mmCIF file with all atom_site columns, C-alpha atoms in Angstrom:
data_model
loop_
_atom_site.group_PDB
_atom_site.id
_atom_site.type_symbol
_atom_site.label_atom_id
_atom_site.label_alt_id
_atom_site.label_comp_id
_atom_site.label_asym_id
_atom_site.label_entity_id
_atom_site.label_seq_id
_atom_site.pdbx_PDB_ins_code
_atom_site.Cartn_x
_atom_site.Cartn_y
_atom_site.Cartn_z
_atom_site.occupancy
_atom_site.B_iso_or_equiv
_atom_site.pdbx_formal_charge
_atom_site.auth_seq_id
_atom_site.auth_comp_id
_atom_site.auth_asym_id
_atom_site.auth_atom_id
_atom_site.pdbx_PDB_model_num
ATOM 1   C CA . GLU A 1 1   ? 0.022   0.005   -0.001  1.00 0.00 ? 68  GLU A CA 1
ATOM 2   C CA . ALA A 1 2   ? 2.915   2.343   0.625   1.00 0.00 ? 69  ALA A CA 1
ATOM 3   C CA . GLN A 1 3   ? 4.187   1.761   -2.866  1.00 0.00 ? 70  GLN A CA 1
ATOM 4   C CA . TYR A 1 4   ? 0.883   1.482   -4.699  1.00 0.00 ? 71  TYR A CA 1
ATOM 5   C CA . SER A 1 5   ? 0.744   3.971   -7.563  1.00 0.00 ? 72  SER A CA 1
ATOM 6   C CA . ASP A 1 6   ? -0.513  3.891   -11.142 1.00 0.00 ? 73  ASP A CA 1
ATOM 7   C CA . GLY A 1 7   ? 0.167   7.540   -11.944 1.00 0.00 ? 74  GLY A CA 1
ATOM 8   C CA . VAL A 1 8   ? -3.455  8.089   -12.970 1.00 0.00 ? 75  VAL A CA 1
ATOM 9   C CA . SER A 1 9   ? -5.726  7.545   -10.021 1.00 0.00 ? 76  SER A CA 1
ATOM 10  C CA . ASN A 1 10  ? -3.432  6.617   -7.158  1.00 0.00 ? 77  ASN A CA 1
ATOM 11  C CA . VAL A 1 11  ? -0.135  7.938   -5.767  1.00 0.00 ? 78  VAL A CA 1
ATOM 12  C CA . ALA A 1 12  ? 2.359   6.137   -3.525  1.00 0.00 ? 79  ALA A CA 1
ATOM 13  C CA . ASN A 1 13  ? 2.953   7.083   0.138   1.00 0.00 ? 80  ASN A CA 1
ATOM 14  C CA . PRO A 1 14  ? 6.505   5.885   1.172   1.00 0.00 ? 81  PRO A CA 1
ATOM 15  C CA . ALA A 1 15  ? 5.957   7.370   4.620   1.00 0.00 ? 82  ALA A CA 1
ATOM 16  C CA . LEU A 1 16  ? 2.956   5.197   5.367   1.00 0.00 ? 83  LEU A CA 1
ATOM 17  C CA . ASP A 1 17  ? 3.125   3.628   8.869   1.00 0.00 ? 84  ASP A CA 1
ATOM 18  C CA . GLY A 1 18  ? 2.183   0.101   9.731   1.00 0.00 ? 85  GLY A CA 1
ATOM 19  C CA . GLU A 1 19  ? -0.987  -0.749  11.659  1.00 0.00 ? 86  GLU A CA 1
ATOM 20  C CA . THR A 1 20  ? -0.830  -1.945  15.297  1.00 0.00 ? 87  THR A CA 1
ATOM 21  C CA . ILE A 1 21  ? -3.387  -3.574  17.505  1.00 0.00 ? 88  ILE A CA 1
ATOM 22  C CA . THR A 1 22  ? -3.519  -4.162  21.213  1.00 0.00 ? 89  THR A CA 1
ATOM 23  C CA . THR A 1 23  ? -5.913  -6.858  22.375  1.00 0.00 ? 90  THR A CA 1
ATOM 24  C CA . TYR A 1 24  ? -7.281  -7.927  25.795  1.00 0.00 ? 91  TYR A CA 1
ATOM 25  C CA . GLU A 1 25  ? -9.377  -11.046 26.130  1.00 0.00 ? 92  GLU A CA 1
ATOM 26  C CA . PHE A 1 26  ? -10.882 -12.954 29.002  1.00 0.00 ? 93  PHE A CA 1
ATOM 27  C CA . VAL A 1 27  ? -12.010 -16.457 28.085  1.00 0.00 ? 94  VAL A CA 1
ATOM 28  C CA . ALA A 1 28  ? -13.841 -18.949 30.228  1.00 0.00 ? 95  ALA A CA 1
ATOM 29  C CA . ASP A 1 29  ? -14.200 -22.615 28.969  1.00 0.00 ? 96  ASP A CA 1
ATOM 30  C CA . HIS A 1 30  ? -16.458 -25.180 30.564  1.00 0.00 ? 97  HIS A CA 1
ATOM 31  C CA . ARG A 1 31  ? -17.094 -28.752 29.440  1.00 0.00 ? 98  ARG A CA 1
ATOM 32  C CA . LEU A 1 32  ? -20.706 -29.600 30.267  1.00 0.00 ? 99  LEU A CA 1
ATOM 33  C CA . SER A 1 33  ? -20.102 -33.245 29.237  1.00 0.00 ? 100 SER A CA 1
ATOM 34  C CA . PRO A 1 34  ? -17.542 -35.210 27.253  1.00 0.00 ? 101 PRO A CA 1
ATOM 35  C CA . GLU A 1 35  ? -19.482 -34.253 24.129  1.00 0.00 ? 102 GLU A CA 1
ATOM 36  C CA . THR A 1 36  ? -20.408 -30.607 24.895  1.00 0.00 ? 103 THR A CA 1
ATOM 37  C CA . ALA A 1 37  ? -18.119 -27.619 25.403  1.00 0.00 ? 104 ALA A CA 1
ATOM 38  C CA . LEU A 1 38  ? -19.217 -24.041 26.313  1.00 0.00 ? 105 LEU A CA 1
ATOM 39  C CA . ARG A 1 39  ? -17.115 -20.973 25.893  1.00 0.00 ? 106 ARG A CA 1
ATOM 40  C CA . ALA A 1 40  ? -17.712 -17.288 26.895  1.00 0.00 ? 107 ALA A CA 1
ATOM 41  C CA . ALA A 1 41  ? -15.264 -14.475 26.003  1.00 0.00 ? 108 ALA A CA 1
ATOM 42  C CA . LEU A 1 42  ? -15.018 -10.801 26.719  1.00 0.00 ? 109 LEU A CA 1
ATOM 43  C CA . PHE A 1 43  ? -12.745 -8.702  24.501  1.00 0.00 ? 110 PHE A CA 1
ATOM 44  C CA . ARG A 1 44  ? -11.400 -5.213  23.875  1.00 0.00 ? 111 ARG A CA 1
ATOM 45  C CA . TRP A 1 45  ? -9.233  -4.339  20.893  1.00 0.00 ? 112 TRP A CA 1
ATOM 46  C CA . THR A 1 46  ? -7.540  -0.999  20.136  1.00 0.00 ? 113 THR A CA 1
ATOM 47  C CA . MET A 1 47  ? -6.302  -0.582  16.560  1.00 0.00 ? 114 MET A CA 1
ATOM 48  C CA . ASN A 1 48  ? -4.013  2.330   15.776  1.00 0.00 ? 115 ASN A CA 1
ATOM 49  C CA . ASP A 1 49  ? -2.904  3.858   12.478  1.00 0.00 ? 116 ASP A CA 1
ATOM 50  C CA . LEU A 1 50  ? -5.458  1.951   10.372  1.00 0.00 ? 117 LEU A CA 1
ATOM 51  C CA . VAL A 1 51  ? -4.561  2.308   6.702   1.00 0.00 ? 118 VAL A CA 1
ATOM 52  C CA . THR A 1 52  ? -7.370  4.128   4.900   1.00 0.00 ? 119 THR A CA 1
ATOM 53  C CA . LEU A 1 53  ? -7.829  5.496   1.377   1.00 0.00 ? 120 LEU A CA 1
ATOM 54  C CA . GLY A 1 54  ? -7.491  9.302   1.401   1.00 0.00 ? 121 GLY A CA 1
ATOM 55  C CA . ILE A 1 55  ? -6.546  12.148  -0.884  1.00 0.00 ? 122 ILE A CA 1
ATOM 56  C CA . ASP A 1 56  ? -2.973  13.334  -1.485  1.00 0.00 ? 123 ASP A CA 1
ATOM 57  C CA . GLN A 1 57  ? -3.024  17.147  -0.986  1.00 0.00 ? 124 GLN A CA 1
ATOM 58  C CA . ALA A 1 58  ? -0.099  17.722  -3.492  1.00 0.00 ? 125 ALA A CA 1
ATOM 59  C CA . SER A 1 59  ? -1.538  15.732  -6.471  1.00 0.00 ? 126 SER A CA 1
ATOM 60  C CA . GLY A 1 60  ? -5.188  15.443  -5.626  1.00 0.00 ? 127 GLY A CA 1
ATOM 61  C CA . LEU A 1 61  ? -5.064  11.691  -6.290  1.00 0.00 ? 128 LEU A CA 1
ATOM 62  C CA . ALA A 1 62  ? -6.198  8.871   -4.050  1.00 0.00 ? 129 ALA A CA 1
ATOM 63  C CA . GLN A 1 63  ? -3.506  7.716   -1.545  1.00 0.00 ? 130 GLN A CA 1
ATOM 64  C CA . TYR A 1 64  ? -3.273  5.159   1.228   1.00 0.00 ? 131 TYR A CA 1
ATOM 65  C CA . GLN A 1 65  ? -2.794  7.050   4.449   1.00 0.00 ? 132 GLN A CA 1
ATOM 66  C CA . SER A 1 66  ? -2.635  6.314   8.211   1.00 0.00 ? 133 SER A CA 1
ATOM 67  C CA . GLY A 1 67  ? -5.973  6.870   9.963   1.00 0.00 ? 134 GLY A CA 1
ATOM 68  C CA . GLY A 1 68  ? -6.808  7.266   13.622  1.00 0.00 ? 135 GLY A CA 1
ATOM 69  C CA . ALA A 1 69  ? -7.596  4.733   16.347  1.00 0.00 ? 136 ALA A CA 1
ATOM 70  C CA . VAL A 1 70  ? -10.564 2.265   16.368  1.00 0.00 ? 137 VAL A CA 1
ATOM 71  C CA . ASP A 1 71  ? -11.853 0.578   19.504  1.00 0.00 ? 138 ASP A CA 1
ATOM 72  C CA . ALA A 1 72  ? -13.784 -2.627  19.528  1.00 0.00 ? 139 ALA A CA 1
ATOM 73  C CA . GLU A 1 73  ? -15.315 -4.264  22.582  1.00 0.00 ? 140 GLU A CA 1
ATOM 74  C CA . GLY A 1 74  ? -17.861 -6.968  23.123  1.00 0.00 ? 141 GLY A CA 1
ATOM 75  C CA . MET A 1 75  ? -18.574 -10.524 24.131  1.00 0.00 ? 142 MET A CA 1
ATOM 76  C CA . GLU A 1 76  ? -19.136 -13.886 22.546  1.00 0.00 ? 143 GLU A CA 1
ATOM 77  C CA . VAL A 1 77  ? -20.807 -17.082 23.749  1.00 0.00 ? 144 VAL A CA 1
ATOM 78  C CA . SER A 1 78  ? -20.373 -20.339 21.812  1.00 0.00 ? 145 SER A CA 1
ATOM 79  C CA . VAL A 1 79  ? -21.158 -23.987 22.153  1.00 0.00 ? 146 VAL A CA 1
ATOM 80  C CA . HIS A 1 80  ? -19.830 -27.130 20.500  1.00 0.00 ? 147 HIS A CA 1
ATOM 81  C CA . HIS A 1 81  ? -21.385 -30.543 20.629  1.00 0.00 ? 148 HIS A CA 1
ATOM 82  C CA . GLY A 1 82  ? -20.314 -33.775 19.000  1.00 0.00 ? 149 GLY A CA 1
ATOM 83  C CA . TRP A 1 83  ? -22.128 -37.048 18.636  1.00 0.00 ? 150 TRP A CA 1
ATOM 84  C CA . ARG A 1 84  ? -20.644 -40.556 18.443  1.00 0.00 ? 151 ARG A CA 1
ATOM 85  C CA . ASN A 1 85  ? -21.840 -41.045 14.910  1.00 0.00 ? 152 ASN A CA 1
ATOM 86  C CA . GLY A 1 86  ? -19.692 -38.114 13.757  1.00 0.00 ? 153 GLY A CA 1
ATOM 87  C CA . ALA A 1 87  ? -22.356 -35.360 13.715  1.00 0.00 ? 154 ALA A CA 1
ATOM 88  C CA . ARG A 1 88  ? -21.234 -31.999 14.961  1.00 0.00 ? 155 ARG A CA 1
ATOM 89  C CA . LEU A 1 89  ? -23.016 -28.832 16.097  1.00 0.00 ? 156 LEU A CA 1
ATOM 90  C CA . ARG A 1 90  ? -21.434 -25.392 16.567  1.00 0.00 ? 157 ARG A CA 1
ATOM 91  C CA . ALA A 1 91  ? -23.205 -22.099 17.429  1.00 0.00 ? 158 ALA A CA 1
ATOM 92  C CA . SER A 1 92  ? -22.124 -18.710 18.571  1.00 0.00 ? 159 SER A CA 1
ATOM 93  C CA . LEU A 1 93  ? -23.599 -15.303 19.406  1.00 0.00 ? 160 LEU A CA 1
ATOM 94  C CA . SER A 1 94  ? -21.481 -12.142 19.487  1.00 0.00 ? 161 SER A CA 1
ATOM 95  C CA . VAL A 1 95  ? -22.457 -8.642  20.670  1.00 0.00 ? 162 VAL A CA 1
ATOM 96  C CA . GLN A 1 96  ? -19.934 -5.917  19.906  1.00 0.00 ? 163 GLN A CA 1
ATOM 97  C CA . ASP A 1 97  ? -19.447 -2.169  19.486  1.00 0.00 ? 164 ASP A CA 1
ATOM 98  C CA . VAL A 1 98  ? -16.793 -0.827  17.111  1.00 0.00 ? 165 VAL A CA 1
ATOM 99  C CA . SER A 1 99  ? -16.162 2.952   17.104  1.00 0.00 ? 166 SER A CA 1
ATOM 100 C CA . ALA A 1 100 ? -13.592 5.605   16.120  1.00 0.00 ? 167 ALA A CA 1
ATOM 101 C CA . ALA A 1 101 ? -12.931 8.783   18.093  1.00 0.00 ? 168 ALA A CA 1
ATOM 102 C CA . GLU A 1 102 ? -13.647 11.047  15.100  1.00 0.00 ? 169 GLU A CA 1
ATOM 103 C CA . ALA A 1 103 ? -16.471 9.038   13.489  1.00 0.00 ? 170 ALA A CA 1
ATOM 104 C CA . GLY A 1 104 ? -18.474 7.332   16.288  1.00 0.00 ? 171 GLY A CA 1
ATOM 105 C CA . HIS A 1 105 ? -19.871 3.892   15.469  1.00 0.00 ? 172 HIS A CA 1
ATOM 106 C CA . LEU A 1 106 ? -18.155 2.587   12.315  1.00 0.00 ? 173 LEU A CA 1
ATOM 107 C CA . ALA A 1 107 ? -19.959 1.784   9.135   1.00 0.00 ? 174 ALA A CA 1
ATOM 108 C CA . ASN A 1 108 ? -20.276 -1.844  8.136   1.00 0.00 ? 175 ASN A CA 1
ATOM 109 C CA . SER A 1 109 ? -19.780 -3.116  11.762  1.00 0.00 ? 176 SER A CA 1
ATOM 110 C CA . PRO A 1 110 ? -22.793 -5.047  12.978  1.00 0.00 ? 177 PRO A CA 1
ATOM 111 C CA . ARG A 1 111 ? -23.508 -5.001  16.674  1.00 0.00 ? 178 ARG A CA 1
ATOM 112 C CA . VAL A 1 112 ? -24.882 -8.600  16.591  1.00 0.00 ? 179 VAL A CA 1
ATOM 113 C CA . LEU A 1 113 ? -23.443 -11.649 14.835  1.00 0.00 ? 180 LEU A CA 1
ATOM 114 C CA . GLY A 1 114 ? -25.010 -15.148 15.009  1.00 0.00 ? 181 GLY A CA 1
ATOM 115 C CA . ARG A 1 115 ? -23.663 -18.423 13.624  1.00 0.00 ? 182 ARG A CA 1
ATOM 116 C CA . PHE A 1 116 ? -25.079 -21.940 13.589  1.00 0.00 ? 183 PHE A CA 1
ATOM 117 C CA . ASN A 1 117 ? -23.479 -24.938 11.894  1.00 0.00 ? 184 ASN A CA 1
ATOM 118 C CA . LEU A 1 118 ? -24.721 -28.531 11.913  1.00 0.00 ? 185 LEU A CA 1
ATOM 119 C CA . SER A 1 119 ? -23.089 -31.399 9.943   1.00 0.00 ? 186 SER A CA 1
ATOM 120 C CA . THR A 1 120 ? -23.743 -35.110 9.961   1.00 0.00 ? 187 THR A CA 1
ATOM 121 C CA . PRO A 1 121 ? -22.638 -38.217 8.057   1.00 0.00 ? 188 PRO A CA 1
ATOM 122 C CA . LEU A 1 122 ? -25.134 -39.723 5.635   1.00 0.00 ? 189 LEU A CA 1
ATOM 123 C CA . PRO A 1 123 ? -25.769 -43.387 5.057   1.00 0.00 ? 190 PRO A CA 1
ATOM 124 C CA . TRP A 1 124 ? -24.620 -43.104 1.398   1.00 0.00 ? 191 TRP A CA 1
ATOM 125 C CA . GLN A 1 125 ? -21.074 -44.128 0.815   1.00 0.00 ? 192 GLN A CA 1
ATOM 126 C CA . GLY A 1 126 ? -19.216 -41.497 2.799   1.00 0.00 ? 193 GLY A CA 1
ATOM 127 C CA . TRP A 1 127 ? -21.346 -38.490 2.003   1.00 0.00 ? 194 TRP A CA 1
ATOM 128 C CA . ARG A 1 128 ? -21.758 -35.751 4.601   1.00 0.00 ? 195 ARG A CA 1
ATOM 129 C CA . ALA A 1 129 ? -24.453 -33.052 4.864   1.00 0.00 ? 196 ALA A CA 1
ATOM 130 C CA . GLY A 1 130 ? -23.874 -29.670 6.446   1.00 0.00 ? 197 GLY A CA 1
ATOM 131 C CA . TYR A 1 131 ? -26.206 -26.726 7.182   1.00 0.00 ? 198 TYR A CA 1
ATOM 132 C CA . GLU A 1 132 ? -25.026 -23.232 8.010   1.00 0.00 ? 199 GLU A CA 1
ATOM 133 C CA . TRP A 1 133 ? -27.066 -20.267 9.262   1.00 0.00 ? 200 TRP A CA 1
ATOM 134 C CA . ARG A 1 134 ? -25.408 -16.831 9.503   1.00 0.00 ? 201 ARG A CA 1
ATOM 135 C CA . TYR A 1 135 ? -26.952 -13.670 10.887  1.00 0.00 ? 202 TYR A CA 1
ATOM 136 C CA . ASP A 1 136 ? -25.404 -10.228 10.463  1.00 0.00 ? 203 ASP A CA 1
ATOM 137 C CA . GLY A 1 137 ? -27.108 -7.415  12.356  1.00 0.00 ? 204 GLY A CA 1
ATOM 138 C CA . ARG A 1 138 ? -28.003 -3.977  11.046  1.00 0.00 ? 205 ARG A CA 1
ATOM 139 C CA . ARG A 1 139 ? -25.001 -2.186  9.619   1.00 0.00 ? 206 ARG A CA 1
ATOM 140 C CA . GLY A 1 140 ? -24.474 1.500   8.791   1.00 0.00 ? 207 GLY A CA 1
ATOM 141 C CA . THR A 1 141 ? -23.338 2.807   5.420   1.00 0.00 ? 208 THR A CA 1
ATOM 142 C CA . VAL A 1 142 ? -20.779 5.487   4.624   1.00 0.00 ? 209 VAL A CA 1
ATOM 143 C CA . SER A 1 143 ? -23.569 7.741   3.409   1.00 0.00 ? 210 SER A CA 1
ATOM 144 C CA . GLY A 1 144 ? -25.241 7.719   6.811   1.00 0.00 ? 211 GLY A CA 1
ATOM 145 C CA . GLY A 1 145 ? -27.976 5.187   6.066   1.00 0.00 ? 212 GLY A CA 1
ATOM 146 C CA . ASP A 1 146 ? -28.025 1.518   6.971   1.00 0.00 ? 213 ASP A CA 1
ATOM 147 C CA . VAL A 1 147 ? -28.781 -1.932  5.656   1.00 0.00 ? 214 VAL A CA 1
ATOM 148 C CA . GLY A 1 148 ? -31.070 -4.203  7.635   1.00 0.00 ? 215 GLY A CA 1
ATOM 149 C CA . GLY A 1 149 ? -29.962 -7.367  9.442   1.00 0.00 ? 216 GLY A CA 1
ATOM 150 C CA . ALA A 1 150 ? -30.037 -10.469 7.351   1.00 0.00 ? 217 ALA A CA 1
ATOM 151 C CA . ALA A 1 151 ? -30.097 -14.277 8.045   1.00 0.00 ? 218 ALA A CA 1
ATOM 152 C CA . VAL A 1 152 ? -28.719 -16.425 5.264   1.00 0.00 ? 219 VAL A CA 1
ATOM 153 C CA . SER A 1 153 ? -28.678 -20.236 5.061   1.00 0.00 ? 220 SER A CA 1
ATOM 154 C CA . ASN A 1 154 ? -26.293 -22.481 3.136   1.00 0.00 ? 221 ASN A CA 1
ATOM 155 C CA . LEU A 1 155 ? -26.386 -26.209 2.450   1.00 0.00 ? 222 LEU A CA 1
ATOM 156 C CA . ARG A 1 156 ? -23.495 -28.501 1.559   1.00 0.00 ? 223 ARG A CA 1
ATOM 157 C CA . LEU A 1 157 ? -23.224 -32.151 0.485   1.00 0.00 ? 224 LEU A CA 1
ATOM 158 C CA . SER A 1 158 ? -19.734 -33.611 0.214   1.00 0.00 ? 225 SER A CA 1
ATOM 159 C CA . THR A 1 159 ? -17.723 -36.796 0.107   1.00 0.00 ? 226 THR A CA 1
ATOM 160 C CA . GLN A 1 160 ? -14.030 -37.621 0.378   1.00 0.00 ? 227 GLN A CA 1
ATOM 161 C CA . ARG A 1 161 ? -14.394 -41.259 -0.587  1.00 0.00 ? 228 ARG A CA 1
ATOM 162 C CA . LEU A 1 162 ? -12.921 -40.649 -4.077  1.00 0.00 ? 229 LEU A CA 1
ATOM 163 C CA . GLY A 1 163 ? -9.440  -41.474 -2.757  1.00 0.00 ? 230 GLY A CA 1
ATOM 164 C CA . ALA A 1 164 ? -6.110  -39.547 -2.319  1.00 0.00 ? 231 ALA A CA 1
ATOM 165 C CA . GLY A 1 165 ? -7.838  -36.770 -0.325  1.00 0.00 ? 232 GLY A CA 1
ATOM 166 C CA . THR A 1 166 ? -10.028 -35.786 -3.314  1.00 0.00 ? 233 THR A CA 1
ATOM 167 C CA . GLU A 1 167 ? -13.355 -34.149 -2.274  1.00 0.00 ? 234 GLU A CA 1
ATOM 168 C CA . LEU A 1 168 ? -16.535 -33.746 -4.333  1.00 0.00 ? 235 LEU A CA 1
ATOM 169 C CA . ALA A 1 169 ? -19.014 -31.194 -3.028  1.00 0.00 ? 236 ALA A CA 1
ATOM 170 C CA . VAL A 1 170 ? -22.339 -29.668 -3.950  1.00 0.00 ? 237 VAL A CA 1
ATOM 171 C CA . ASP A 1 171 ? -23.162 -26.280 -2.360  1.00 0.00 ? 238 ASP A CA 1
ATOM 172 C CA . ILE A 1 172 ? -26.462 -24.386 -2.353  1.00 0.00 ? 239 ILE A CA 1
ATOM 173 C CA . ARG A 1 173 ? -25.660 -20.847 -1.245  1.00 0.00 ? 240 ARG A CA 1
ATOM 174 C CA . ASN A 1 174 ? -28.444 -18.577 0.068   1.00 0.00 ? 241 ASN A CA 1
ATOM 175 C CA . LEU A 1 175 ? -30.791 -21.589 0.282   1.00 0.00 ? 242 LEU A CA 1
ATOM 176 C CA . PHE A 1 176 ? -33.936 -19.543 0.844   1.00 0.00 ? 243 PHE A CA 1
ATOM 177 C CA . ASP A 1 177 ? -33.095 -16.934 -1.802  1.00 0.00 ? 244 ASP A CA 1
ATOM 178 C CA . LYS A 1 178 ? -32.920 -14.146 0.779   1.00 0.00 ? 245 LYS A CA 1
ATOM 179 C CA . ARG A 1 179 ? -32.605 -10.555 -0.610  1.00 0.00 ? 246 ARG A CA 1
ATOM 180 C CA . TYR A 1 180 ? -29.954 -8.657  1.306   1.00 0.00 ? 247 TYR A CA 1
ATOM 181 C CA . SER A 1 181 ? -27.148 -6.167  0.805   1.00 0.00 ? 248 SER A CA 1
ATOM 182 C CA . HIS A 1 182 ? -23.695 -5.282  2.151   1.00 0.00 ? 249 HIS A CA 1
ATOM 183 C CA . PRO A 1 183 ? -22.593 -1.679  2.737   1.00 0.00 ? 250 PRO A CA 1
ATOM 184 C CA . ALA A 1 184 ? -20.389 -0.397  -0.029  1.00 0.00 ? 251 ALA A CA 1
ATOM 185 C CA . ALA A 1 185 ? -17.036 1.423   0.298   1.00 0.00 ? 252 ALA A CA 1
ATOM 186 C CA . ASP A 1 186 ? -16.790 5.142   -0.156  1.00 0.00 ? 253 ASP A CA 1
ATOM 187 C CA . THR A 1 187 ? -15.199 4.441   -3.623  1.00 0.00 ? 254 THR A CA 1
ATOM 188 C CA . ASN A 1 188 ? -18.496 2.925   -4.849  1.00 0.00 ? 255 ASN A CA 1
ATOM 189 C CA . TRP A 1 189 ? -21.205 5.157   -6.273  1.00 0.00 ? 256 TRP A CA 1
ATOM 190 C CA . GLN A 1 190 ? -23.925 3.228   -4.483  1.00 0.00 ? 257 GLN A CA 1
ATOM 191 C CA . SER A 1 191 ? -24.136 2.990   -0.719  1.00 0.00 ? 258 SER A CA 1
ATOM 192 C CA . ALA A 1 192 ? -25.127 -0.674  -0.588  1.00 0.00 ? 259 ALA A CA 1
ATOM 193 C CA . ILE A 1 193 ? -24.391 -3.616  -2.899  1.00 0.00 ? 260 ILE A CA 1
ATOM 194 C CA . GLU A 1 194 ? -27.086 -6.263  -3.342  1.00 0.00 ? 261 GLU A CA 1
ATOM 195 C CA . GLN A 1 195 ? -25.806 -9.836  -2.902  1.00 0.00 ? 262 GLN A CA 1
ATOM 196 C CA . ASP A 1 196 ? -26.472 -12.917 -4.997  1.00 0.00 ? 263 ASP A CA 1
ATOM 197 C CA . GLY A 1 197 ? -29.681 -14.877 -4.553  1.00 0.00 ? 264 GLY A CA 1
ATOM 198 C CA . ARG A 1 198 ? -29.761 -18.696 -4.453  1.00 0.00 ? 265 ARG A CA 1
ATOM 199 C CA . SER A 1 199 ? -26.922 -20.320 -6.310  1.00 0.00 ? 266 SER A CA 1
ATOM 200 C CA . LEU A 1 200 ? -25.711 -23.859 -6.968  1.00 0.00 ? 267 LEU A CA 1
ATOM 201 C CA . ARG A 1 201 ? -21.973 -24.763 -7.068  1.00 0.00 ? 268 ARG A CA 1
ATOM 202 C CA . LEU A 1 202 ? -20.376 -28.126 -7.917  1.00 0.00 ? 269 LEU A CA 1
ATOM 203 C CA . SER A 1 203 ? -16.687 -28.418 -6.957  1.00 0.00 ? 270 SER A CA 1
ATOM 204 C CA . LEU A 1 204 ? -13.986 -31.106 -7.158  1.00 0.00 ? 271 LEU A CA 1
ATOM 205 C CA . THR A 1 205 ? -10.941 -30.572 -4.963  1.00 0.00 ? 272 THR A CA 1
ATOM 206 C CA . VAL A 1 206 ? -7.819  -32.545 -5.734  1.00 0.00 ? 273 VAL A CA 1
ATOM 207 C CA . PRO A 1 207 ? -4.716  -32.126 -3.589  1.00 0.00 ? 274 PRO A CA 1
ATOM 208 C CA . PHE A 1 208 ? -1.289  -32.288 -5.210  1.00 0.00 ? 275 PHE A CA 1
#
C-alpha cells in the first residue's frame, strides 16, 4: 500500500506507517459433558494507524494514509457438541461495539453476529451433509444510512471417498433466496451492494 501507484488515479505514500493492535481477552471454557463444550469471551481491541484511502494534498489523487484509532469491545458465547456417529454442532452469538474517536460507530460493523453450523454423516457411501445459518445485524453505510440485518442459510453435500484426499461437493448458497445487501465502500457510487440470490456450485478438490 505504501508503494501502490498507477500515476493516474493513485499515488504512492512511502511514509505510510504500519498498523498496530492491542488486544485484551478474558475467556472462560467449561465442558458440560464429554461431548459438549461451552465458551464465553470478553474482548477489547484498540487498533491504531489503520490504513485508509485518502486524498494526497499535493496531487489530488487517491492515496493510502494512516488513519486514527478504532476501539472494539464486546462478548461472545459459543457452544460445540459432537455425537458418536460423527455429527457436529457449533453455534455462537456475538455482541460488539466498534467505534472511532472522530467518527463514532463505524460503518459496516454489525452489533450482533449469530452463527449456527450442523453437519452429519449420511448413510450413502461416505457422504456428509452440512447446514450453515449466518446472521449479520444492522450495519451503517458510509452515506449515513443503513442496511437491515439478514439471516442467510447455506447447504453442503460432500464426500471424500474418491481417494487420495479428493473431495466432491455440492453447495447451495443462500438456500432460501434471501434478498440482502452489504454496505459499499466510499469508492463505490452506491451506498449498498445487493448480494447474490440462491446459487448452486459443484466443486472437485484434488490435492497435489
